[in-house]
PDB file of N, CA and C in Angstrom:
ATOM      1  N   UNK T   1     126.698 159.566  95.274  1.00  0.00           N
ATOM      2  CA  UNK T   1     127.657 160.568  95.693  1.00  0.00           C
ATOM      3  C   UNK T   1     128.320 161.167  94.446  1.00  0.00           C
ATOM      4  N   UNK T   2     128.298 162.481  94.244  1.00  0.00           N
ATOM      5  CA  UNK T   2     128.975 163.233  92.971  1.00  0.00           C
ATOM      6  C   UNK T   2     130.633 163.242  93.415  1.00  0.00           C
ATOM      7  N   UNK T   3     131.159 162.757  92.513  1.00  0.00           N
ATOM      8  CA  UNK T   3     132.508 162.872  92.219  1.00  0.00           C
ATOM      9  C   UNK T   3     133.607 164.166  91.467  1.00  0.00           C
ATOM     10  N   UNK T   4     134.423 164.556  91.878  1.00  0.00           N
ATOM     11  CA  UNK T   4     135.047 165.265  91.090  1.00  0.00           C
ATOM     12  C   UNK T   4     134.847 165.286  89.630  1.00  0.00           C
ATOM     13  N   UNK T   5     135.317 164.068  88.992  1.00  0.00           N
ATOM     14  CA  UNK T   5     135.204 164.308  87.586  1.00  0.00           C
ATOM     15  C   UNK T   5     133.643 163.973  86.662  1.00  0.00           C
ATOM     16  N   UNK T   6     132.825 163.846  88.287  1.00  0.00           N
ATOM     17  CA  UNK T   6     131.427 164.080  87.626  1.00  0.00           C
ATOM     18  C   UNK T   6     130.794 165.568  87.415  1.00  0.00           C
ATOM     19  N   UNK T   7     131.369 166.609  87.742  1.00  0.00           N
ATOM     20  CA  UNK T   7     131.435 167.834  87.659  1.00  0.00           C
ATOM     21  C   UNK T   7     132.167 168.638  86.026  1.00  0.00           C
ATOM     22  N   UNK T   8     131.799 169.301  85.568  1.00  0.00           N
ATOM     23  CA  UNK T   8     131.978 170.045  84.676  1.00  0.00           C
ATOM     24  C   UNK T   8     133.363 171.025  84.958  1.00  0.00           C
ATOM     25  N   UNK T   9     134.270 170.760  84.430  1.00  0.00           N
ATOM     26  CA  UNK T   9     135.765 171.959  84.294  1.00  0.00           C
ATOM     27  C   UNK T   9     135.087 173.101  84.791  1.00  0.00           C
ATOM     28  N   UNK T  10     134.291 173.689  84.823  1.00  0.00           N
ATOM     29  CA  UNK T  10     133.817 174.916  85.260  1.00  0.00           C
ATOM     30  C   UNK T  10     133.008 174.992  86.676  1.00  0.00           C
ATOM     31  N   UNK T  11     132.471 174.149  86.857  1.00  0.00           N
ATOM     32  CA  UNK T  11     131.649 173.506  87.916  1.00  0.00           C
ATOM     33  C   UNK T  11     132.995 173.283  89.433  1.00  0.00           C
ATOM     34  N   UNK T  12     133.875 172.897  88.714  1.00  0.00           N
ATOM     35  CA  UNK T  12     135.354 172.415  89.352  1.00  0.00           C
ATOM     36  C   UNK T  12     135.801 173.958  89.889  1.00  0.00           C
ATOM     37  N   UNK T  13     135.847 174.532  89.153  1.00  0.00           N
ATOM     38  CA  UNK T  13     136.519 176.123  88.939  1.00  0.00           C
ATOM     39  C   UNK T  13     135.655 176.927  90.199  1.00  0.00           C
ATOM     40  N   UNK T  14     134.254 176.802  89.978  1.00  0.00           N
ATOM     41  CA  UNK T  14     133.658 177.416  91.067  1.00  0.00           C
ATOM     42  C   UNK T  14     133.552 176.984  92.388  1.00  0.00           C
ATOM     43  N   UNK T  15     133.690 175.419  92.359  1.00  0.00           N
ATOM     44  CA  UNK T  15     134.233 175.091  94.166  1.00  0.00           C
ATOM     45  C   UNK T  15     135.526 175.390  94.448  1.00  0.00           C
ATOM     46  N   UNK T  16     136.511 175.755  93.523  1.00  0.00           N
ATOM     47  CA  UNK T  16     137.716 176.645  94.128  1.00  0.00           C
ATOM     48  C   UNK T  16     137.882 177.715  94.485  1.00  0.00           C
ATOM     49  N   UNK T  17     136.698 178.364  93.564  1.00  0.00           N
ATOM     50  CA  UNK T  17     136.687 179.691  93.395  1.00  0.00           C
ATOM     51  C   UNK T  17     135.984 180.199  95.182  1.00  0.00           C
ATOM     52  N   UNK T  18     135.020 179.445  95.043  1.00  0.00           N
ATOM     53  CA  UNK T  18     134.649 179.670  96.817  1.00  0.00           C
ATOM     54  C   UNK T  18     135.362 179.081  97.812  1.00  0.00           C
ATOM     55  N   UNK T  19     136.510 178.559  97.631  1.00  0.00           N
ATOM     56  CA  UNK T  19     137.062 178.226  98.570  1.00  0.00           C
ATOM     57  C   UNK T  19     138.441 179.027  98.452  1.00  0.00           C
ATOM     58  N   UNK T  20     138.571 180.073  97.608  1.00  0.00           N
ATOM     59  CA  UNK T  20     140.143 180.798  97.373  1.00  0.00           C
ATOM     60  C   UNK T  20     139.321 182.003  97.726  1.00  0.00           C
ATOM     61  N   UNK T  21     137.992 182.565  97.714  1.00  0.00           N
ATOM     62  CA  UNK T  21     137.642 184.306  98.001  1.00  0.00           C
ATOM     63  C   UNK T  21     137.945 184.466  99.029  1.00  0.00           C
ATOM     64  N   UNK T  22     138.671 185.483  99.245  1.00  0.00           N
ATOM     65  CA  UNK T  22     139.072 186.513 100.490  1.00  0.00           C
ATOM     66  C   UNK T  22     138.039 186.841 101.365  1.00  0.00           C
ATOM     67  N   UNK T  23     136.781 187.236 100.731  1.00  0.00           N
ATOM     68  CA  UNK T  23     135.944 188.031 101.418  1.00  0.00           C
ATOM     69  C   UNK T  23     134.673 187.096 101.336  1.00  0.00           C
ATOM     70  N   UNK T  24     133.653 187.672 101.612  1.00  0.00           N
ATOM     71  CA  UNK T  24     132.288 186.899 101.288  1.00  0.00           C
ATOM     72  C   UNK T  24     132.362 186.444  99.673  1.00  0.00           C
ATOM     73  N   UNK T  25     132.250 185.488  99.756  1.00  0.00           N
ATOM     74  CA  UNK T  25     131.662 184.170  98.307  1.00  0.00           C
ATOM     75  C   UNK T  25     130.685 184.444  97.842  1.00  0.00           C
ATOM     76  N   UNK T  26     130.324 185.824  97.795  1.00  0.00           N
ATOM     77  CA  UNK T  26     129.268 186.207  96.878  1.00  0.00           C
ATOM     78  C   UNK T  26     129.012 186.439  95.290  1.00  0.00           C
ATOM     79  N   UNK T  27     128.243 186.055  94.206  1.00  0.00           N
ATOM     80  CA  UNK T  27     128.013 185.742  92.725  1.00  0.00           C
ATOM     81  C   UNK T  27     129.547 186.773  92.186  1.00  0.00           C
ATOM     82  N   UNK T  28     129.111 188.218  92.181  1.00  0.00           N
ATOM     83  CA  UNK T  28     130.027 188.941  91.658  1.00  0.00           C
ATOM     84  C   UNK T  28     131.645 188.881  91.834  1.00  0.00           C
ATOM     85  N   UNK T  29     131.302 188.231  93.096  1.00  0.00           N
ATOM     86  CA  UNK T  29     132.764 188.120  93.604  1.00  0.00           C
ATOM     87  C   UNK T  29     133.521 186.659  92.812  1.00  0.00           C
ATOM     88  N   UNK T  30     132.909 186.015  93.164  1.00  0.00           N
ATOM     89  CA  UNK T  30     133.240 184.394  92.619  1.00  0.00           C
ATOM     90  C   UNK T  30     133.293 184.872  90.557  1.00  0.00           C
ATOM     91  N   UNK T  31     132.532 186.138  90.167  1.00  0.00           N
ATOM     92  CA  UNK T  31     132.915 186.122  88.782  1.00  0.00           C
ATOM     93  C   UNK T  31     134.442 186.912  88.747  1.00  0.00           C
ATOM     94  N   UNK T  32     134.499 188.037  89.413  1.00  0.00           N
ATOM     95  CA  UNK T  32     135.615 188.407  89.338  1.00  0.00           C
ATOM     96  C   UNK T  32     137.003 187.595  89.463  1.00  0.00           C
ATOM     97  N   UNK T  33     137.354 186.797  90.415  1.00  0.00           N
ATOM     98  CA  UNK T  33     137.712 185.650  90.532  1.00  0.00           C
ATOM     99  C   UNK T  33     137.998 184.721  89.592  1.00  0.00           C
ATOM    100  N   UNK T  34     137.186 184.516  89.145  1.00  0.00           N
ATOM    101  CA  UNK T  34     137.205 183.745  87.893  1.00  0.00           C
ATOM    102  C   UNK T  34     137.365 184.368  86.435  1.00  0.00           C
ATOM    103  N   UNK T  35     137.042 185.944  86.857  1.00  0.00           N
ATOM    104  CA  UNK T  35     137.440 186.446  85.457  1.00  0.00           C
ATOM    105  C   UNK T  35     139.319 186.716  85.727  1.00  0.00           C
ATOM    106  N   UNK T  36     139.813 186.965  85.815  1.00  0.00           N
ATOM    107  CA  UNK T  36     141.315 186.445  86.401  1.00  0.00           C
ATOM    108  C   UNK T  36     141.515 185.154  85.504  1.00  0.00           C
ATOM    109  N   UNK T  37     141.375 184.505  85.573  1.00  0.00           N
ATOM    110  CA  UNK T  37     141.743 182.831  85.138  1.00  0.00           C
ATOM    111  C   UNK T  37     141.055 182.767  84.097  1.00  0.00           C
ATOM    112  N   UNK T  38     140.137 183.171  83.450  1.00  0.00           N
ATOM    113  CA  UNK T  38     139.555 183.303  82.383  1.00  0.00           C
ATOM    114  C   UNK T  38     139.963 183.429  80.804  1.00  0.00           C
ATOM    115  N   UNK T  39     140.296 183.515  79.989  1.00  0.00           N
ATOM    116  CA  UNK T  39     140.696 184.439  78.633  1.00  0.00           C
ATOM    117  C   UNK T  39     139.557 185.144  78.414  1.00  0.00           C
ATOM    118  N   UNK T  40     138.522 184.526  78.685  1.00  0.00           N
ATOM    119  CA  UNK T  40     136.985 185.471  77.873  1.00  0.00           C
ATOM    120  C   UNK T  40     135.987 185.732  79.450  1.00  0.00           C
ATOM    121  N   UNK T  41     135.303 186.644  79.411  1.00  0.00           N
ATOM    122  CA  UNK T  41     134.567 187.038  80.781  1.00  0.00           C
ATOM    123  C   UNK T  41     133.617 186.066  80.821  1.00  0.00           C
ATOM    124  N   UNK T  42     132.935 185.567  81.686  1.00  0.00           N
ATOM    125  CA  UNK T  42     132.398 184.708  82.608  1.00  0.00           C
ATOM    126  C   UNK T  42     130.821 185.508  82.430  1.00  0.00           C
ATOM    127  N   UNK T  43     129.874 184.376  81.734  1.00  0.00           N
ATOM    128  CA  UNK T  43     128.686 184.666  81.481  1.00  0.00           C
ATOM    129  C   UNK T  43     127.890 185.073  82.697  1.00  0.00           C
ATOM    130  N   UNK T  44     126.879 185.892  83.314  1.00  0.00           N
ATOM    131  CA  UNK T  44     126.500 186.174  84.559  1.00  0.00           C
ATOM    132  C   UNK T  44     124.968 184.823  84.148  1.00  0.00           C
ATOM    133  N   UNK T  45     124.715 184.436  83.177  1.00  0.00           N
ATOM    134  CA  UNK T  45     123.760 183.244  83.032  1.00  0.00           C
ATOM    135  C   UNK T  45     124.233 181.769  83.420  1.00  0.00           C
ATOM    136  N   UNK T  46     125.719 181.830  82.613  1.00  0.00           N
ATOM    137  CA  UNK T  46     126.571 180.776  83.026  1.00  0.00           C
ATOM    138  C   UNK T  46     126.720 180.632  84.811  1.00  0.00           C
ATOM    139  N   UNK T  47     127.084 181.615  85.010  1.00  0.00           N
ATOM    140  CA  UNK T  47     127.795 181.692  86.542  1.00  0.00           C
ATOM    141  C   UNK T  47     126.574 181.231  87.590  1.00  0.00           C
ATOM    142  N   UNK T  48     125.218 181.583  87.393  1.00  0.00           N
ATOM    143  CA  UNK T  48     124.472 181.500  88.481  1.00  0.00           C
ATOM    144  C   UNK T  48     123.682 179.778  87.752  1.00  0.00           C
ATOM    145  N   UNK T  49     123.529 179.485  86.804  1.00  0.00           N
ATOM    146  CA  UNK T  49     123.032 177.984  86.240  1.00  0.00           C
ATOM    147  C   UNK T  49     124.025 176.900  86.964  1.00  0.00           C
ATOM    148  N   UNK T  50     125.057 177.398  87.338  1.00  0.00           N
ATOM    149  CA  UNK T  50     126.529 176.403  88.063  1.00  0.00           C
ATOM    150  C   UNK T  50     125.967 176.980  89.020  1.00  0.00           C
ATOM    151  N   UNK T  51     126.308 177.882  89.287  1.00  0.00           N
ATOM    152  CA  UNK T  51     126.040 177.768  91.412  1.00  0.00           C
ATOM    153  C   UNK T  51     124.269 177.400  91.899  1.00  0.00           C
ATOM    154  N   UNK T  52     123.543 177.278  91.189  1.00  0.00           N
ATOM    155  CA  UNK T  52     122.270 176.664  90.957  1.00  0.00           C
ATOM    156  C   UNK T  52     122.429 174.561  91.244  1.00  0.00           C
ATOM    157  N   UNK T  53     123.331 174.055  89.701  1.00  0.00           N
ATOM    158  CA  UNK T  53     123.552 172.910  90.281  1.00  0.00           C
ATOM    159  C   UNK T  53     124.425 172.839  91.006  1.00  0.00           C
ATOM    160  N   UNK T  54     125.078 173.174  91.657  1.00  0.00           N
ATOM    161  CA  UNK T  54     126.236 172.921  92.958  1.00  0.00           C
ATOM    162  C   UNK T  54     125.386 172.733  93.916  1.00  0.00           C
ATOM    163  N   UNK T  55     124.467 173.925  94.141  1.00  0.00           N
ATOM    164  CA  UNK T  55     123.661 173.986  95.323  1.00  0.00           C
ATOM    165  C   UNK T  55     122.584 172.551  95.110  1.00  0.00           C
ATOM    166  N   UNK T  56     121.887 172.265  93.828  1.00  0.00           N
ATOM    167  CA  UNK T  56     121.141 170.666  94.027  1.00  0.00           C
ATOM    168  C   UNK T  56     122.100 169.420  94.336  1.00  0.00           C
ATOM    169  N   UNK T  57     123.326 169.847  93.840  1.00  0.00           N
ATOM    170  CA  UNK T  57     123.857 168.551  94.342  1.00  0.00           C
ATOM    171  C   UNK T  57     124.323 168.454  96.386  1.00  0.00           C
ATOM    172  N   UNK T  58     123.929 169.514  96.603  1.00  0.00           N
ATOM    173  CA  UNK T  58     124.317 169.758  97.896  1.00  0.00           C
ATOM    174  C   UNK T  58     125.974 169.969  98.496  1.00  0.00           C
ATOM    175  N   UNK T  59     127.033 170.518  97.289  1.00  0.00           N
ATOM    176  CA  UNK T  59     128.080 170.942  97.072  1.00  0.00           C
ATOM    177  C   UNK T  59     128.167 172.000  97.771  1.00  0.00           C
ATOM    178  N   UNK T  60     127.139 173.097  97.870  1.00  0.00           N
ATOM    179  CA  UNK T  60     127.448 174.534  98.166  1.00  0.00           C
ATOM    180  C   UNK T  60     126.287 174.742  98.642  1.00  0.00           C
ATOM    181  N   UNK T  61     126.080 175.637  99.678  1.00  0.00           N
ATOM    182  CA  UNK T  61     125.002 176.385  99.852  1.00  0.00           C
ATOM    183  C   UNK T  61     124.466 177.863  99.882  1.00  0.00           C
ATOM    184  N   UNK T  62     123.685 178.172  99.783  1.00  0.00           N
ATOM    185  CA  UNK T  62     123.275 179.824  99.269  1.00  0.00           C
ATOM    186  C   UNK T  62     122.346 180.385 100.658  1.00  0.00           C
ATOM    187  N   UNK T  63     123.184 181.041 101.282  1.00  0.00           N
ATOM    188  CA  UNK T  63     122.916 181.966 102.086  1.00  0.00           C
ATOM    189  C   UNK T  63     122.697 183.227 101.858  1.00  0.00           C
ATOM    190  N   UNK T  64     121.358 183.877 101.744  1.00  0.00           N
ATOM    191  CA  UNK T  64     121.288 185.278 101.915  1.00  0.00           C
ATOM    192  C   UNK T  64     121.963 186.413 102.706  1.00  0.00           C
ATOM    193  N   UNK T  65     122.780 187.287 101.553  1.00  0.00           N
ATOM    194  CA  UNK T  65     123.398 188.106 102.704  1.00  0.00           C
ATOM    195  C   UNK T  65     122.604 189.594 102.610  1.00  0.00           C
ATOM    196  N   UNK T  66     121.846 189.681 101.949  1.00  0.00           N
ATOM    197  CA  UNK T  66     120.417 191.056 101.467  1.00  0.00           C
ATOM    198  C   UNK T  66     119.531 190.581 100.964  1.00  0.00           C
ATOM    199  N   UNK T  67     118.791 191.572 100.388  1.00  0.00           N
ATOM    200  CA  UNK T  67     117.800 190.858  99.714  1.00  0.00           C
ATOM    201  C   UNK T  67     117.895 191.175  97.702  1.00  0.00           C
ATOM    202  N   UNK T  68     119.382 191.428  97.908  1.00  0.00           N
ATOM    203  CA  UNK T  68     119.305 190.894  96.398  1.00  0.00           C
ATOM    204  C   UNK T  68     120.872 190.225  95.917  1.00  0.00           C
ATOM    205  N   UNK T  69     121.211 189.355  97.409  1.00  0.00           N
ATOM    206  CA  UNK T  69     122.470 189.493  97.630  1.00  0.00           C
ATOM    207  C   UNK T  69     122.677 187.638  98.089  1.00  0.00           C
ATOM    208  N   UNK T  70     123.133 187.134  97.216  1.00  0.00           N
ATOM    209  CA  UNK T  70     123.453 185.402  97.901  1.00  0.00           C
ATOM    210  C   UNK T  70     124.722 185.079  98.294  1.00  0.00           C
ATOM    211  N   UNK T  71     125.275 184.638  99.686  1.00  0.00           N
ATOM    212  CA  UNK T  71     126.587 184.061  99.581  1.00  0.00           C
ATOM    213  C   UNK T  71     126.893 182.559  99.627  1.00  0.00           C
ATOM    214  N   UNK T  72     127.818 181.868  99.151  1.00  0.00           N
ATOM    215  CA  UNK T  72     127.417 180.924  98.473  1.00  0.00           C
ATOM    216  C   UNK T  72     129.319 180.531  99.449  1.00  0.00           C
ATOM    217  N   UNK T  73     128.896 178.914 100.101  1.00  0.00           N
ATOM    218  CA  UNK T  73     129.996 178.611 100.471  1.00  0.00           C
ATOM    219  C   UNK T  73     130.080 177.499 100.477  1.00  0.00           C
ATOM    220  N   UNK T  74     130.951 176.385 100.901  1.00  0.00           N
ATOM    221  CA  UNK T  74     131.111 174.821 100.591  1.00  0.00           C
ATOM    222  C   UNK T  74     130.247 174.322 101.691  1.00  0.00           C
ATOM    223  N   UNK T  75     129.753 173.199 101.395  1.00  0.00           N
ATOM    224  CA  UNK T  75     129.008 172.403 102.435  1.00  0.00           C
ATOM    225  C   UNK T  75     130.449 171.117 102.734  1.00  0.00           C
ATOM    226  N   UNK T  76     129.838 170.145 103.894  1.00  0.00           N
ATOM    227  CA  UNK T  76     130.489 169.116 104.142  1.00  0.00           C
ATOM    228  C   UNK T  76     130.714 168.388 102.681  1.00  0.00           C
ATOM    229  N   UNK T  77     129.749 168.150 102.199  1.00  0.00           N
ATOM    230  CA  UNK T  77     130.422 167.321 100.915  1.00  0.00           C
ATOM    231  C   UNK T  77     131.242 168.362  99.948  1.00  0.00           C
ATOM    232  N   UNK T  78     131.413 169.443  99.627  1.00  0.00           N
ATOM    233  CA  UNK T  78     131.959 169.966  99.052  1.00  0.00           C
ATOM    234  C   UNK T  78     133.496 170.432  99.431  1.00  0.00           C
ATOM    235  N   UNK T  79     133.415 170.616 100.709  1.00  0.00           N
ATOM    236  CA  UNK T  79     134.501 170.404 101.278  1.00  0.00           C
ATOM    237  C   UNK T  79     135.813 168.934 100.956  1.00  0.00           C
ATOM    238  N   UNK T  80     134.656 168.103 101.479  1.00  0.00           N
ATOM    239  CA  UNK T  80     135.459 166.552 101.019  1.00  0.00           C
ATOM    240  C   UNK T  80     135.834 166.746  99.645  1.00  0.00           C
ATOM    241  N   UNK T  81     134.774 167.044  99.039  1.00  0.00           N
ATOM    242  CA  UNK T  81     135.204 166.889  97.367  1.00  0.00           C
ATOM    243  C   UNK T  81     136.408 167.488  96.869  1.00  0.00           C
ATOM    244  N   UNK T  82     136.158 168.669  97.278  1.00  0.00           N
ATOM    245  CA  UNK T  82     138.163 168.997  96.955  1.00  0.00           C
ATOM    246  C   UNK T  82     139.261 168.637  97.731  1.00  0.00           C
ATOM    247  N   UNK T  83     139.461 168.375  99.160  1.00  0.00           N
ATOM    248  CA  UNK T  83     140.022 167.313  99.671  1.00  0.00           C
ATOM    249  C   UNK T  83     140.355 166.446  99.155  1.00  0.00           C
ATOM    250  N   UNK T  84     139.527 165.444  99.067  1.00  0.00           N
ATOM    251  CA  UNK T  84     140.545 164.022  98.023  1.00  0.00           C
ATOM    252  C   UNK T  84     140.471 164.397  96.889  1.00  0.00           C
ATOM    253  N   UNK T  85     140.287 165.717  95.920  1.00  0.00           N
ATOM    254  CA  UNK T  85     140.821 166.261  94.519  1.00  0.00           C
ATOM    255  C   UNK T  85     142.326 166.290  94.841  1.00  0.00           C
ATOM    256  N   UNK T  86     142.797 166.786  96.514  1.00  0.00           N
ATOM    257  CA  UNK T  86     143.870 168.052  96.464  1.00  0.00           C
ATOM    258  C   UNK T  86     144.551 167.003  96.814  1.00  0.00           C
ATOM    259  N   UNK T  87     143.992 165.784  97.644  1.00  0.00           N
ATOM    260  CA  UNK T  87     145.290 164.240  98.045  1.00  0.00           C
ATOM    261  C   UNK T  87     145.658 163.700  96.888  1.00  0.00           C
ATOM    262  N   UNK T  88     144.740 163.405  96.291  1.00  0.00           N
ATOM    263  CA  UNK T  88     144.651 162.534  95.399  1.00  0.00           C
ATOM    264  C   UNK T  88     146.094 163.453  94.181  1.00  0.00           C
ATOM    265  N   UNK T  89     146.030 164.891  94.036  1.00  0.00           N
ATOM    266  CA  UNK T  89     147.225 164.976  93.355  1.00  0.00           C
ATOM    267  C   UNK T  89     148.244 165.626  94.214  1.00  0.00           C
ATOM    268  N   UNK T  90     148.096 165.187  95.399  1.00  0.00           N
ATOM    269  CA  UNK T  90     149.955 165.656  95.918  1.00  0.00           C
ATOM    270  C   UNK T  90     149.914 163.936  96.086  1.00  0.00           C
ATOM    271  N   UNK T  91     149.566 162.806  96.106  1.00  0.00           N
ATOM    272  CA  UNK T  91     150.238 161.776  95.677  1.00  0.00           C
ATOM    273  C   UNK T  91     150.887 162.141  94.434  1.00  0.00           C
ATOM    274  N   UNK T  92     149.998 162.004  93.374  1.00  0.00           N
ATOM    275  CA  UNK T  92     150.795 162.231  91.932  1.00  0.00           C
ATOM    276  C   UNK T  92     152.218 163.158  92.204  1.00  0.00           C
ATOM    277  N   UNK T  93     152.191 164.361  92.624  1.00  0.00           N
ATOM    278  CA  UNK T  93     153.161 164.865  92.800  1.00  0.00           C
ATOM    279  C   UNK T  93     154.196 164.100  93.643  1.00  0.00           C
ATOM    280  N   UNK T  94     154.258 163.626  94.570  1.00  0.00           N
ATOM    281  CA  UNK T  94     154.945 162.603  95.586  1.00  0.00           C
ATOM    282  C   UNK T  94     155.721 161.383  94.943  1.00  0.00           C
ATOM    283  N   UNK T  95     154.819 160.864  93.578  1.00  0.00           N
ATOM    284  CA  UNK T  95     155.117 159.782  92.699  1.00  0.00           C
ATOM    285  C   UNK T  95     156.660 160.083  92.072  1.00  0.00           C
ATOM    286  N   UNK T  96     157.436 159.040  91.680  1.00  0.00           N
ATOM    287  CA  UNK T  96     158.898 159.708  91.059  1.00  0.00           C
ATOM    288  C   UNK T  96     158.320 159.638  89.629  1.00  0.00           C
ATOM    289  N   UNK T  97     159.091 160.323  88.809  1.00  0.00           N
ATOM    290  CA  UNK T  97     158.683 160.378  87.264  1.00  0.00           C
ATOM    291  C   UNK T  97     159.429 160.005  86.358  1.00  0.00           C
ATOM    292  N   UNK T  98     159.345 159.559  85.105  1.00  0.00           N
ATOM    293  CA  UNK T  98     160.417 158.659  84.503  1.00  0.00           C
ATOM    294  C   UNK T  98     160.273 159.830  83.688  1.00  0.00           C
ATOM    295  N   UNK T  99     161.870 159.814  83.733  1.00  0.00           N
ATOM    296  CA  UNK T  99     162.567 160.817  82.537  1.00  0.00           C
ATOM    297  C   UNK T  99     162.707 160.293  81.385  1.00  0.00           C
ATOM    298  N   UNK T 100     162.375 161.647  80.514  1.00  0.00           N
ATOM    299  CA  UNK T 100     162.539 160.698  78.582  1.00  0.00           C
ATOM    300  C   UNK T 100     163.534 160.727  78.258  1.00  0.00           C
ATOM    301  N   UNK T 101     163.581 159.567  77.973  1.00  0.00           N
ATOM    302  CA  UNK T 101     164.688 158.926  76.912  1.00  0.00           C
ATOM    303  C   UNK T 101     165.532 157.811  77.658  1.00  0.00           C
ATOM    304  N   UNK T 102     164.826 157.562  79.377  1.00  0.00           N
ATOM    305  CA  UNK T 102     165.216 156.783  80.085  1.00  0.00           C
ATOM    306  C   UNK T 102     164.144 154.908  79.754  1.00  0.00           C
ATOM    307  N   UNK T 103     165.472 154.240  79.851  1.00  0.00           N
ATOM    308  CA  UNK T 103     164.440 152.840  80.080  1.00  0.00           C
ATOM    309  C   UNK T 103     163.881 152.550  80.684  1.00  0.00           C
ATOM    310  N   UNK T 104     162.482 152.025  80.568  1.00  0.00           N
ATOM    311  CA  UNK T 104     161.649 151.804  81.917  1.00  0.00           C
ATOM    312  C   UNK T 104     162.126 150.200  82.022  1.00  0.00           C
ATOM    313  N   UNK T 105     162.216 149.768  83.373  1.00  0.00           N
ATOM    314  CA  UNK T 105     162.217 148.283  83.779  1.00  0.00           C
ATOM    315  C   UNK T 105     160.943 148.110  84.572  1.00  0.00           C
TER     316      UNK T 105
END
């Protein structure tokens, strides 16, 4: 089973990225998206080599929406996968935090 932090920072970026598009989760769209959050534009070699392994790991799947046209959306495991990403830190957030310069006991 692939894990969150068995995924690549960017790899991470694009199962959000299809799960934050407004419209169809299609390549161009998911770059635009990501060019937003970006500092430097988003390789169109880079972008489809990631939604390539997402789709082998069975993260995402690629649905034809033309015929030169893929939309690309979360599967059941990909779903889960950001799920316990998104529990796993509103615990952390939930946790109290020790202030500096305070003693820990």
């Amino acid at each position: 089973m692939t894990t969150y932090h068995d995924l690549t920072g960017f790899q991470r970026d694009l199962l959000e990225a299809i799960a934050g598009v407004d419209d169809e989760p299609y390549g161009l769209a998911l770059k635009d998206y990501l060019d937003e959050r970006y500092a430097d534009p988003i390789n169109h070699s880079r972008l489809y080599q990631n939604l390539d392994q997402l789709a082998e790991l069975d993260l995402i799947a690629r649905n034809e929406l033309d015929a030169r046209t893929n939309e690309y959306t979360l599967t059941d495991a990909g779903t889960q996968l950001l799920h316990r990403h998104a529990d796993r830190l509103a615990r952390f957030c939930d946790q109290p935090r020790p202030v500096a310069g305070e003693s820990q006991q």
